[in-house]
């Protein structure tokens, strides 16, 4: 911690080896080291940092040098150097001293050197100006290193207590953090940062993070009202009158001897953010007008960084809230797979990205697993992600095959570009909304995955024995390019297999280390270890691929363990294209429900089977099939044929002979629909048991 120590100059003499041969009383007082403790020791041990040591070594050994500090030459002294502000190790810790060094003997003689500390009281105008410039330079390097409001305010407090103030507190208005409960007593602040030359900031009347209500007649309120910084004497009568109403501040001022303060408003881009408080109690000198100018400059730099951090935080919170509202909070009830997922938003300057995942229940006890990534960050990426996710859900609801679904999604991205992108805008790969996606459909009856991808990383499959494979999916172009086909692949998997879908942020950490294979190896190793819980497996995968480092990009991870519907839960028959088959279909359905112990559902099921089979016999093409599926609390009836013509529900008029069958099915069942297959179509209806 930097301190300011008044008093006369301290001197030490050093021989040609750098050993201390003399130590003045002022040096003892200022360093806290007695002469017995330092005589004979190396002076280089007292200086912190390589640069000051190199300068002193050059002086002692009579080696001319340039580049670091002011250099003066005399007739008998070839080198006289001022080391400017140098960190010195003292008994109370590291302090900042103004140090100079020069040879005491002419060339050719045994060359001891003198090291002289110059306190601020003895420093001239040039020394003070140099200190202030050095402090401003330090502030420019250290304040605003992150886009975090509290961290930026703490950097101002840290810099302000280095060779300037004895205590610095940064208070931000409550409005900076959003609206809070109003207070009729005065302005409401939050203490976001503070620093002191004393450990633990004991002179602070407000704890960091605490809510502080100040009186309208307080100096802080007046500073904010006037918009100008002020320099106050704590012994002034007006200050004493105000502090009588602030017992905490009065006790602190009397206990620690606080005698001088600077109050500077934090203002950026016309917005008042709060106030910075600079106090002195250990240093006897009061703040002067030049100190007020310096504090104003420090605070102005910090205010701009705080405002940047505030705006970034607001935008990031908005994007994150939007993205979380668009992502599934929980997965739908379905019996096809057991799922677990993790989503980690990036905490960088660019803001959250457009990664998403989804689990969609489909007809026939099937389920769709989706993972995707929109190019970009912030609110636009989150909004684009929401549009694409809703589009995928809509297309999945009409049971589109994966390759056709991605084709329609690609068309949607192109339409978004044409509608929203200015003609002169620069696009990503032909569009403004670039995205990748992987869409997989699992059928627990056939125990197969059908999947397709659009520029997205491929999945990882783990069989029940722990063997890890990377299925070679046809790659497919990213969404938004247009005119290029997508291709599906069907993959048979045993019951209990685990499919891992993820976004590229999961592997980005290993790519930053120069070896993308490390991410895949870590992913495979983590998935191969046996575990009973998918949640635990998610955590293990993240630990193996990301480690302790924060992700450099958003990460979405979706794990699905497959289940299967066995023969005792599925019954199917092939029917002829003959009206007499309708009665046979009703009888087969009733017998099956009796075997399953579902006699109560027989009446509704007979009506549904009769209507669907009749439509297939009348308007469809052979082969015609009937299938019943018992899926937990749901009974599914499916009738398939080779025709691609799908029925539509309509409202029958009074004297119409037809048009009431599907209306009856819709009233009796929870849901119904049509899905097209490579061999025709399937009409399905679900009953809630």
mmCIF file of C-alpha atoms in Angstrom, residues 245-607:
data_model
loop_
_atom_site.group_PDB
_atom_site.id
_atom_site.type_symbol
_atom_site.label_atom_id
_atom_site.label_comp_id
_atom_site.label_asym_id
_atom_site.label_seq_id
_atom_site.Cartn_x
_atom_site.Cartn_y
_atom_site.Cartn_z
ATOM 1 C CA UNK A 245 -27.147 14.266 12.571
ATOM 2 C CA UNK A 246 -24.913 11.437 11.303
ATOM 3 C CA UNK A 247 -23.579 9.722 14.471
ATOM 4 C CA UNK A 248 -21.741 6.974 12.564
ATOM 5 C CA UNK A 249 -19.767 9.421 10.456
ATOM 6 C CA UNK A 250 -19.100 11.697 13.432
ATOM 7 C CA UNK A 251 -17.690 8.850 15.540
ATOM 8 C CA UNK A 252 -15.471 7.724 12.682
ATOM 9 C CA UNK A 253 -14.153 11.241 12.022
ATOM 10 C CA UNK A 254 -13.317 11.795 15.697
ATOM 11 C CA UNK A 255 -11.755 8.374 16.213
ATOM 12 C CA UNK A 256 -9.459 8.444 13.195
ATOM 13 C CA UNK A 257 -8.884 12.187 12.975
ATOM 14 C CA UNK A 258 -10.401 12.706 9.533
ATOM 15 C CA UNK A 259 -9.701 16.335 8.724
ATOM 16 C CA UNK A 260 -10.027 16.846 4.972
ATOM 17 C CA UNK A 261 -12.248 15.457 2.210
ATOM 18 C CA UNK A 262 -12.940 15.685 -1.497
ATOM 19 C CA UNK A 263 -16.398 14.893 -2.839
ATOM 20 C CA UNK A 264 -16.543 14.318 -6.601
ATOM 21 C CA UNK A 265 -19.692 13.393 -8.569
ATOM 22 C CA UNK A 266 -19.486 10.358 -10.836
ATOM 23 C CA UNK A 267 -20.986 11.642 -14.093
ATOM 24 C CA UNK A 268 -20.771 10.082 -17.564
ATOM 25 C CA UNK A 269 -22.656 10.881 -20.774
ATOM 26 C CA UNK A 270 -24.899 13.295 -18.916
ATOM 27 C CA UNK A 271 -25.953 10.672 -16.366
ATOM 28 C CA UNK A 272 -25.162 11.084 -12.665
ATOM 29 C CA UNK A 273 -24.118 7.729 -11.254
ATOM 30 C CA UNK A 274 -22.985 8.537 -7.729
ATOM 31 C CA UNK A 275 -20.186 10.180 -5.769
ATOM 32 C CA UNK A 276 -16.549 9.388 -4.947
ATOM 33 C CA UNK A 277 -15.337 10.306 -1.443
ATOM 34 C CA UNK A 278 -11.639 10.973 -0.741
ATOM 35 C CA UNK A 279 -10.543 11.392 2.912
ATOM 36 C CA UNK A 280 -7.300 12.144 4.738
ATOM 37 C CA UNK A 281 -6.531 11.347 8.346
ATOM 38 C CA UNK A 282 -3.050 9.823 8.512
ATOM 39 C CA UNK A 283 -1.494 12.446 6.244
ATOM 40 C CA UNK A 284 -1.387 15.824 8.037
ATOM 41 C CA UNK A 285 -1.654 17.872 4.830
ATOM 42 C CA UNK A 286 -5.148 18.902 3.821
ATOM 43 C CA UNK A 287 -6.319 18.498 0.247
ATOM 44 C CA UNK A 288 -5.627 21.570 -1.890
ATOM 45 C CA UNK A 289 -7.110 22.837 -5.150
ATOM 46 C CA UNK A 290 -4.621 20.850 -7.221
ATOM 47 C CA UNK A 291 -5.691 17.703 -5.379
ATOM 48 C CA UNK A 292 -9.300 18.516 -6.233
ATOM 49 C CA UNK A 293 -8.398 18.734 -9.921
ATOM 50 C CA UNK A 294 -6.567 15.409 -9.708
ATOM 51 C CA UNK A 295 -9.482 13.703 -7.926
ATOM 52 C CA UNK A 296 -11.890 15.084 -10.526
ATOM 53 C CA UNK A 297 -9.786 13.678 -13.352
ATOM 54 C CA UNK A 298 -9.508 10.280 -11.655
ATOM 55 C CA UNK A 299 -13.237 10.156 -11.025
ATOM 56 C CA UNK A 300 -14.118 11.238 -14.573
ATOM 57 C CA UNK A 301 -12.093 8.355 -16.000
ATOM 58 C CA UNK A 302 -13.673 5.921 -13.579
ATOM 59 C CA UNK A 303 -17.192 7.253 -14.230
ATOM 60 C CA UNK A 304 -16.924 6.517 -17.942
ATOM 61 C CA UNK A 305 -15.760 2.974 -17.193
ATOM 62 C CA UNK A 306 -18.524 2.491 -14.596
ATOM 63 C CA UNK A 307 -21.122 3.683 -17.111
ATOM 64 C CA UNK A 308 -19.748 1.312 -19.742
ATOM 65 C CA UNK A 309 -19.927 -1.521 -17.236
ATOM 66 C CA UNK A 310 -23.443 -0.497 -16.192
ATOM 67 C CA UNK A 311 -24.744 -0.435 -19.762
ATOM 68 C CA UNK A 312 -23.031 -3.717 -20.579
ATOM 69 C CA UNK A 313 -24.481 -5.348 -17.458
ATOM 70 C CA UNK A 314 -27.980 -4.126 -18.315
ATOM 71 C CA UNK A 315 -27.718 -5.377 -21.893
ATOM 72 C CA UNK A 316 -26.282 -8.709 -20.805
ATOM 73 C CA UNK A 317 -28.959 -9.194 -18.133
ATOM 74 C CA UNK A 318 -31.643 -8.367 -20.701
ATOM 75 C CA UNK A 319 -30.227 -10.829 -23.225
ATOM 76 C CA UNK A 320 -29.782 -13.504 -20.567
ATOM 77 C CA UNK A 321 -33.326 -13.037 -19.252
ATOM 78 C CA UNK A 322 -34.672 -13.203 -22.800
ATOM 79 C CA UNK A 323 -32.665 -16.308 -23.581
ATOM 80 C CA UNK A 324 -33.634 -18.107 -20.384
ATOM 81 C CA UNK A 325 -37.304 -17.299 -21.020
ATOM 82 C CA UNK A 326 -37.003 -18.888 -24.465
ATOM 83 C CA UNK A 327 -35.184 -22.022 -23.319
ATOM 84 C CA UNK A 328 -37.143 -24.899 -21.755
ATOM 85 C CA UNK A 329 -37.267 -24.733 -17.960
ATOM 86 C CA UNK A 330 -38.210 -28.424 -17.857
ATOM 87 C CA UNK A 331 -38.692 -31.171 -20.398
ATOM 88 C CA UNK A 332 -42.112 -32.579 -21.376
ATOM 89 C CA UNK A 333 -43.411 -35.831 -19.961
ATOM 90 C CA UNK A 334 -42.513 -38.659 -22.305
ATOM 91 C CA UNK A 335 -41.388 -42.254 -21.944
ATOM 92 C CA UNK A 336 -38.957 -42.524 -24.846
ATOM 93 C CA UNK A 337 -35.822 -41.084 -23.191
ATOM 94 C CA UNK A 338 -34.482 -39.902 -19.864
ATOM 95 C CA UNK A 339 -32.889 -36.463 -20.335
ATOM 96 C CA UNK A 340 -30.570 -34.076 -18.501
ATOM 97 C CA UNK A 341 -29.248 -30.739 -19.711
ATOM 98 C CA UNK A 342 -26.936 -27.897 -18.712
ATOM 99 C CA UNK A 343 -26.713 -24.417 -20.195
ATOM 100 C CA UNK A 344 -23.769 -22.111 -19.351
ATOM 101 C CA UNK A 345 -23.913 -18.513 -20.680
ATOM 102 C CA UNK A 346 -20.604 -16.862 -21.468
ATOM 103 C CA UNK A 347 -19.477 -14.074 -19.138
ATOM 104 C CA UNK A 348 -17.449 -12.041 -21.626
ATOM 105 C CA UNK A 349 -17.617 -8.610 -23.191
ATOM 106 C CA UNK A 350 -19.682 -9.808 -26.148
ATOM 107 C CA UNK A 351 -22.622 -10.950 -24.011
ATOM 108 C CA UNK A 352 -24.611 -14.166 -24.097
ATOM 109 C CA UNK A 353 -24.880 -16.026 -27.364
ATOM 110 C CA UNK A 354 -27.684 -17.771 -29.203
ATOM 111 C CA UNK A 355 -27.221 -21.403 -28.133
ATOM 112 C CA UNK A 356 -30.386 -23.405 -27.533
ATOM 113 C CA UNK A 357 -31.670 -26.926 -26.959
ATOM 114 C CA UNK A 358 -35.098 -28.531 -26.836
ATOM 115 C CA UNK A 359 -36.931 -31.778 -26.152
ATOM 116 C CA UNK A 360 -40.189 -32.190 -28.131
ATOM 117 C CA UNK A 361 -42.703 -34.998 -27.629
ATOM 118 C CA UNK A 362 -43.901 -36.408 -30.969
ATOM 119 C CA UNK A 363 -46.624 -38.777 -32.034
ATOM 120 C CA UNK A 364 -46.211 -42.521 -31.728
ATOM 121 C CA UNK A 365 -44.354 -42.188 -28.367
ATOM 122 C CA UNK A 366 -41.388 -40.690 -30.221
ATOM 123 C CA UNK A 367 -39.324 -37.723 -29.093
ATOM 124 C CA UNK A 368 -37.251 -35.085 -30.904
ATOM 125 C CA UNK A 369 -33.953 -33.809 -29.488
ATOM 126 C CA UNK A 370 -32.682 -30.456 -30.768
ATOM 127 C CA UNK A 371 -29.540 -28.408 -30.195
ATOM 128 C CA UNK A 372 -28.533 -25.292 -32.117
ATOM 129 C CA UNK A 373 -26.336 -22.198 -32.129
ATOM 130 C CA UNK A 374 -27.044 -18.752 -33.607
ATOM 131 C CA UNK A 375 -24.020 -16.725 -34.719
ATOM 132 C CA UNK A 376 -23.548 -13.577 -32.636
ATOM 133 C CA UNK A 377 -24.142 -12.381 -29.090
ATOM 134 C CA UNK A 378 -26.520 -10.188 -27.132
ATOM 135 C CA UNK A 379 -30.215 -9.459 -27.543
ATOM 136 C CA UNK A 380 -30.275 -9.900 -31.366
ATOM 137 C CA UNK A 381 -28.796 -13.399 -31.080
ATOM 138 C CA UNK A 382 -31.222 -14.325 -28.300
ATOM 139 C CA UNK A 383 -34.185 -13.025 -30.322
ATOM 140 C CA UNK A 384 -33.059 -14.947 -33.424
ATOM 141 C CA UNK A 385 -32.609 -18.060 -31.298
ATOM 142 C CA UNK A 386 -36.179 -17.734 -30.023
ATOM 143 C CA UNK A 387 -37.572 -17.465 -33.564
ATOM 144 C CA UNK A 388 -35.667 -20.521 -34.736
ATOM 145 C CA UNK A 389 -36.637 -22.576 -31.687
ATOM 146 C CA UNK A 390 -40.323 -21.793 -32.183
ATOM 147 C CA UNK A 391 -39.997 -22.621 -35.889
ATOM 148 C CA UNK A 392 -38.458 -25.998 -35.046
ATOM 149 C CA UNK A 393 -41.322 -26.724 -32.652
ATOM 150 C CA UNK A 394 -43.897 -25.800 -35.310
ATOM 151 C CA UNK A 395 -42.261 -27.950 -37.967
ATOM 152 C CA UNK A 396 -41.845 -30.839 -35.505
ATOM 153 C CA UNK A 397 -45.548 -30.627 -34.658
ATOM 154 C CA UNK A 398 -46.430 -31.618 -38.214
ATOM 155 C CA UNK A 399 -43.995 -34.542 -37.988
ATOM 156 C CA UNK A 400 -41.518 -33.471 -40.636
ATOM 157 C CA UNK A 401 -38.518 -35.754 -41.186
ATOM 158 C CA UNK A 402 -35.237 -34.249 -39.946
ATOM 159 C CA UNK A 403 -33.829 -33.403 -43.387
ATOM 160 C CA UNK A 404 -37.056 -31.712 -44.527
ATOM 161 C CA UNK A 405 -37.310 -29.828 -41.254
ATOM 162 C CA UNK A 406 -33.814 -28.378 -41.689
ATOM 163 C CA UNK A 407 -34.640 -27.415 -45.279
ATOM 164 C CA UNK A 408 -37.660 -25.411 -44.124
ATOM 165 C CA UNK A 409 -35.587 -23.903 -41.297
ATOM 166 C CA UNK A 410 -32.954 -22.863 -43.833
ATOM 167 C CA UNK A 411 -35.657 -21.146 -45.903
ATOM 168 C CA UNK A 412 -36.868 -19.309 -42.798
ATOM 169 C CA UNK A 413 -33.384 -17.964 -42.084
ATOM 170 C CA UNK A 414 -33.099 -16.728 -45.677
ATOM 171 C CA UNK A 415 -36.473 -14.974 -45.409
ATOM 172 C CA UNK A 416 -35.423 -13.279 -42.176
ATOM 173 C CA UNK A 417 -32.311 -11.993 -43.947
ATOM 174 C CA UNK A 418 -34.284 -10.631 -46.879
ATOM 175 C CA UNK A 419 -36.825 -8.918 -44.625
ATOM 176 C CA UNK A 420 -34.493 -7.378 -42.055
ATOM 177 C CA UNK A 421 -31.055 -6.933 -43.612
ATOM 178 C CA UNK A 422 -30.252 -3.606 -45.336
ATOM 179 C CA UNK A 423 -28.922 -3.942 -48.877
ATOM 180 C CA UNK A 424 -25.567 -2.432 -47.900
ATOM 181 C CA UNK A 425 -25.040 -4.541 -44.783
ATOM 182 C CA UNK A 426 -22.205 -7.018 -44.471
ATOM 183 C CA UNK A 427 -23.567 -10.529 -43.985
ATOM 184 C CA UNK A 428 -22.323 -13.748 -42.437
ATOM 185 C CA UNK A 429 -22.001 -16.435 -45.119
ATOM 186 C CA UNK A 430 -24.687 -14.810 -47.224
ATOM 187 C CA UNK A 431 -27.028 -13.806 -44.371
ATOM 188 C CA UNK A 432 -27.266 -11.852 -41.133
ATOM 189 C CA UNK A 433 -28.729 -14.716 -39.049
ATOM 190 C CA UNK A 434 -26.251 -17.561 -39.442
ATOM 191 C CA UNK A 435 -27.017 -20.631 -37.363
ATOM 192 C CA UNK A 436 -26.256 -24.315 -36.948
ATOM 193 C CA UNK A 437 -28.617 -27.049 -35.785
ATOM 194 C CA UNK A 438 -28.817 -30.798 -35.124
ATOM 195 C CA UNK A 439 -32.248 -32.462 -35.093
ATOM 196 C CA UNK A 440 -32.689 -36.079 -33.952
ATOM 197 C CA UNK A 441 -35.866 -38.176 -33.610
ATOM 198 C CA UNK A 442 -35.890 -41.295 -31.423
ATOM 199 C CA UNK A 443 -38.479 -44.068 -31.912
ATOM 200 C CA UNK A 444 -38.721 -46.274 -28.795
ATOM 201 C CA UNK A 445 -40.664 -48.954 -30.718
ATOM 202 C CA UNK A 446 -38.081 -49.412 -33.463
ATOM 203 C CA UNK A 447 -35.225 -48.272 -31.137
ATOM 204 C CA UNK A 448 -33.784 -46.046 -33.845
ATOM 205 C CA UNK A 449 -32.468 -42.507 -34.104
ATOM 206 C CA UNK A 450 -33.108 -40.541 -37.298
ATOM 207 C CA UNK A 451 -31.011 -37.383 -37.400
ATOM 208 C CA UNK A 452 -29.708 -34.633 -39.630
ATOM 209 C CA UNK A 453 -27.491 -31.642 -38.989
ATOM 210 C CA UNK A 454 -26.864 -28.223 -40.493
ATOM 211 C CA UNK A 455 -23.229 -27.269 -39.901
ATOM 212 C CA UNK A 456 -23.412 -28.418 -36.284
ATOM 213 C CA UNK A 457 -20.943 -30.652 -34.390
ATOM 214 C CA UNK A 458 -21.940 -34.309 -34.591
ATOM 215 C CA UNK A 459 -23.363 -36.277 -31.650
ATOM 216 C CA UNK A 460 -21.647 -38.740 -29.346
ATOM 217 C CA UNK A 461 -23.214 -42.159 -28.702
ATOM 218 C CA UNK A 462 -22.450 -44.342 -25.684
ATOM 219 C CA UNK A 463 -23.787 -47.901 -25.653
ATOM 220 C CA UNK A 464 -24.899 -49.594 -22.385
ATOM 221 C CA UNK A 465 -21.425 -51.150 -22.007
ATOM 222 C CA UNK A 466 -19.691 -47.749 -22.068
ATOM 223 C CA UNK A 467 -18.285 -47.916 -25.602
ATOM 224 C CA UNK A 468 -18.124 -44.400 -27.099
ATOM 225 C CA UNK A 469 -18.612 -43.739 -30.821
ATOM 226 C CA UNK A 470 -18.940 -40.615 -32.953
ATOM 227 C CA UNK A 471 -21.598 -41.360 -35.609
ATOM 228 C CA UNK A 472 -20.589 -40.045 -39.035
ATOM 229 C CA UNK A 473 -23.590 -37.866 -39.783
ATOM 230 C CA UNK A 474 -23.738 -36.210 -43.222
ATOM 231 C CA UNK A 475 -22.398 -32.714 -42.405
ATOM 232 C CA UNK A 476 -24.950 -30.434 -44.101
ATOM 233 C CA UNK A 477 -24.355 -26.688 -44.620
ATOM 234 C CA UNK A 478 -25.096 -24.098 -41.902
ATOM 235 C CA UNK A 479 -28.542 -22.536 -41.951
ATOM 236 C CA UNK A 480 -28.800 -19.396 -44.046
ATOM 237 C CA UNK A 481 -26.756 -20.444 -47.069
ATOM 238 C CA UNK A 482 -29.722 -21.719 -49.105
ATOM 239 C CA UNK A 483 -29.904 -24.032 -52.113
ATOM 240 C CA UNK A 484 -27.951 -26.917 -50.560
ATOM 241 C CA UNK A 485 -29.554 -30.222 -49.487
ATOM 242 C CA UNK A 486 -29.629 -31.872 -46.083
ATOM 243 C CA UNK A 487 -29.447 -35.617 -45.552
ATOM 244 C CA UNK A 488 -30.812 -37.797 -42.754
ATOM 245 C CA UNK A 489 -29.237 -40.896 -41.264
ATOM 246 C CA UNK A 490 -30.967 -43.688 -39.335
ATOM 247 C CA UNK A 491 -29.090 -45.345 -36.513
ATOM 248 C CA UNK A 492 -30.243 -48.390 -34.536
ATOM 249 C CA UNK A 493 -29.319 -48.253 -30.838
ATOM 250 C CA UNK A 494 -29.795 -50.682 -27.946
ATOM 251 C CA UNK A 495 -31.941 -49.746 -24.984
ATOM 252 C CA UNK A 496 -29.997 -47.789 -22.349
ATOM 253 C CA UNK A 497 -27.718 -46.009 -24.824
ATOM 254 C CA UNK A 498 -26.822 -42.351 -24.140
ATOM 255 C CA UNK A 499 -26.822 -39.741 -26.906
ATOM 256 C CA UNK A 500 -24.890 -36.511 -26.194
ATOM 257 C CA UNK A 501 -25.723 -33.352 -28.139
ATOM 258 C CA UNK A 502 -23.765 -30.134 -27.536
ATOM 259 C CA UNK A 503 -22.762 -26.778 -28.994
ATOM 260 C CA UNK A 504 -19.223 -25.905 -30.046
ATOM 261 C CA UNK A 505 -18.615 -23.843 -26.885
ATOM 262 C CA UNK A 506 -18.041 -27.141 -25.084
ATOM 263 C CA UNK A 507 -14.908 -27.741 -27.147
ATOM 264 C CA UNK A 508 -13.799 -24.113 -27.518
ATOM 265 C CA UNK A 509 -11.556 -24.180 -24.415
ATOM 266 C CA UNK A 510 -9.359 -26.936 -25.868
ATOM 267 C CA UNK A 511 -9.195 -25.102 -29.205
ATOM 268 C CA UNK A 512 -7.831 -22.037 -27.406
ATOM 269 C CA UNK A 513 -5.054 -24.270 -26.087
ATOM 270 C CA UNK A 514 -4.229 -25.277 -29.647
ATOM 271 C CA UNK A 515 -5.537 -28.854 -29.672
ATOM 272 C CA UNK A 516 -9.219 -29.343 -30.581
ATOM 273 C CA UNK A 517 -8.847 -33.107 -30.117
ATOM 274 C CA UNK A 518 -8.358 -32.607 -26.388
ATOM 275 C CA UNK A 519 -11.979 -31.523 -26.085
ATOM 276 C CA UNK A 520 -13.293 -34.587 -27.917
ATOM 277 C CA UNK A 521 -10.992 -36.879 -25.928
ATOM 278 C CA UNK A 522 -12.147 -35.353 -22.653
ATOM 279 C CA UNK A 523 -15.766 -35.625 -23.757
ATOM 280 C CA UNK A 524 -15.371 -39.292 -24.718
ATOM 281 C CA UNK A 525 -13.519 -40.169 -21.499
ATOM 282 C CA UNK A 526 -16.138 -38.504 -19.317
ATOM 283 C CA UNK A 527 -19.024 -40.203 -21.111
ATOM 284 C CA UNK A 528 -17.374 -43.619 -20.964
ATOM 285 C CA UNK A 529 -17.271 -43.734 -17.162
ATOM 286 C CA UNK A 530 -20.283 -45.590 -15.734
ATOM 287 C CA UNK A 531 -22.826 -43.513 -13.833
ATOM 288 C CA UNK A 532 -26.423 -43.943 -12.736
ATOM 289 C CA UNK A 533 -27.352 -40.265 -12.885
ATOM 290 C CA UNK A 534 -27.438 -38.213 -16.074
ATOM 291 C CA UNK A 535 -27.113 -35.033 -13.994
ATOM 292 C CA UNK A 536 -23.848 -36.292 -12.536
ATOM 293 C CA UNK A 537 -22.733 -37.241 -16.039
ATOM 294 C CA UNK A 538 -23.466 -33.687 -17.243
ATOM 295 C CA UNK A 539 -21.297 -32.250 -14.480
ATOM 296 C CA UNK A 540 -18.496 -34.690 -15.246
ATOM 297 C CA UNK A 541 -18.548 -33.799 -18.949
ATOM 298 C CA UNK A 542 -18.322 -30.075 -18.178
ATOM 299 C CA UNK A 543 -15.452 -30.624 -15.747
ATOM 300 C CA UNK A 544 -13.565 -32.746 -18.282
ATOM 301 C CA UNK A 545 -13.950 -30.319 -21.202
ATOM 302 C CA UNK A 546 -13.968 -26.905 -19.506
ATOM 303 C CA UNK A 547 -12.088 -27.539 -16.285
ATOM 304 C CA UNK A 548 -12.060 -24.609 -13.864
ATOM 305 C CA UNK A 549 -11.880 -22.001 -16.638
ATOM 306 C CA UNK A 550 -14.940 -19.955 -17.553
ATOM 307 C CA UNK A 551 -16.311 -20.866 -20.991
ATOM 308 C CA UNK A 552 -15.232 -18.594 -23.848
ATOM 309 C CA UNK A 553 -18.555 -19.197 -25.592
ATOM 310 C CA UNK A 554 -22.035 -20.298 -24.548
ATOM 311 C CA UNK A 555 -22.320 -24.019 -23.794
ATOM 312 C CA UNK A 556 -25.447 -26.134 -24.242
ATOM 313 C CA UNK A 557 -25.254 -29.823 -23.350
ATOM 314 C CA UNK A 558 -28.147 -32.283 -23.742
ATOM 315 C CA UNK A 559 -27.895 -35.948 -22.689
ATOM 316 C CA UNK A 560 -30.597 -38.529 -23.471
ATOM 317 C CA UNK A 561 -30.686 -42.152 -22.263
ATOM 318 C CA UNK A 562 -32.933 -44.295 -24.459
ATOM 319 C CA UNK A 563 -35.797 -46.443 -23.299
ATOM 320 C CA UNK A 564 -37.740 -49.000 -25.355
ATOM 321 C CA UNK A 565 -41.354 -50.056 -25.755
ATOM 322 C CA UNK A 566 -41.398 -53.863 -25.748
ATOM 323 C CA UNK A 567 -43.691 -56.322 -27.474
ATOM 324 C CA UNK A 568 -46.139 -56.447 -24.576
ATOM 325 C CA UNK A 569 -46.810 -52.706 -25.089
ATOM 326 C CA UNK A 570 -47.209 -52.749 -28.895
ATOM 327 C CA UNK A 571 -49.736 -54.614 -31.038
ATOM 328 C CA UNK A 572 -49.981 -54.361 -34.837
ATOM 329 C CA UNK A 573 -51.916 -55.969 -37.712
ATOM 330 C CA UNK A 574 -52.046 -55.715 -41.484
ATOM 331 C CA UNK A 575 -55.521 -55.155 -42.985
ATOM 332 C CA UNK A 576 -56.975 -55.710 -46.414
ATOM 333 C CA UNK A 577 -58.637 -52.943 -48.397
ATOM 334 C CA UNK A 578 -62.079 -54.370 -47.675
ATOM 335 C CA UNK A 579 -64.967 -52.735 -45.741
ATOM 336 C CA UNK A 580 -65.378 -55.998 -43.827
ATOM 337 C CA UNK A 581 -61.931 -55.356 -42.238
ATOM 338 C CA UNK A 582 -63.380 -52.508 -40.166
ATOM 339 C CA UNK A 583 -65.299 -54.935 -37.937
ATOM 340 C CA UNK A 584 -62.227 -57.185 -37.651
ATOM 341 C CA UNK A 585 -60.090 -54.184 -36.659
ATOM 342 C CA UNK A 586 -62.551 -53.255 -33.878
ATOM 343 C CA UNK A 587 -62.518 -56.825 -32.579
ATOM 344 C CA UNK A 588 -58.683 -57.008 -32.578
ATOM 345 C CA UNK A 589 -58.436 -53.717 -30.721
ATOM 346 C CA UNK A 590 -60.970 -54.828 -28.075
ATOM 347 C CA UNK A 591 -59.171 -58.142 -27.503
ATOM 348 C CA UNK A 592 -55.835 -56.357 -27.079
ATOM 349 C CA UNK A 593 -57.229 -53.861 -24.580
ATOM 350 C CA UNK A 594 -58.684 -56.762 -22.593
ATOM 351 C CA UNK A 595 -55.263 -58.420 -22.468
ATOM 352 C CA UNK A 596 -53.766 -55.108 -21.294
ATOM 353 C CA UNK A 597 -56.433 -54.621 -18.636
ATOM 354 C CA UNK A 598 -57.803 -51.524 -20.334
ATOM 355 C CA UNK A 599 -61.411 -52.601 -20.825
ATOM 356 C CA UNK A 600 -62.656 -49.151 -19.782
ATOM 357 C CA UNK A 601 -61.025 -47.613 -22.874
ATOM 358 C CA UNK A 602 -62.576 -50.177 -25.252
ATOM 359 C CA UNK A 603 -65.669 -48.150 -26.226
ATOM 360 C CA UNK A 604 -63.758 -45.004 -27.259
ATOM 361 C CA UNK A 605 -61.046 -47.064 -28.926
ATOM 362 C CA UNK A 606 -63.585 -48.967 -31.034
ATOM 363 C CA UNK A 607 -65.030 -45.669 -32.307
#
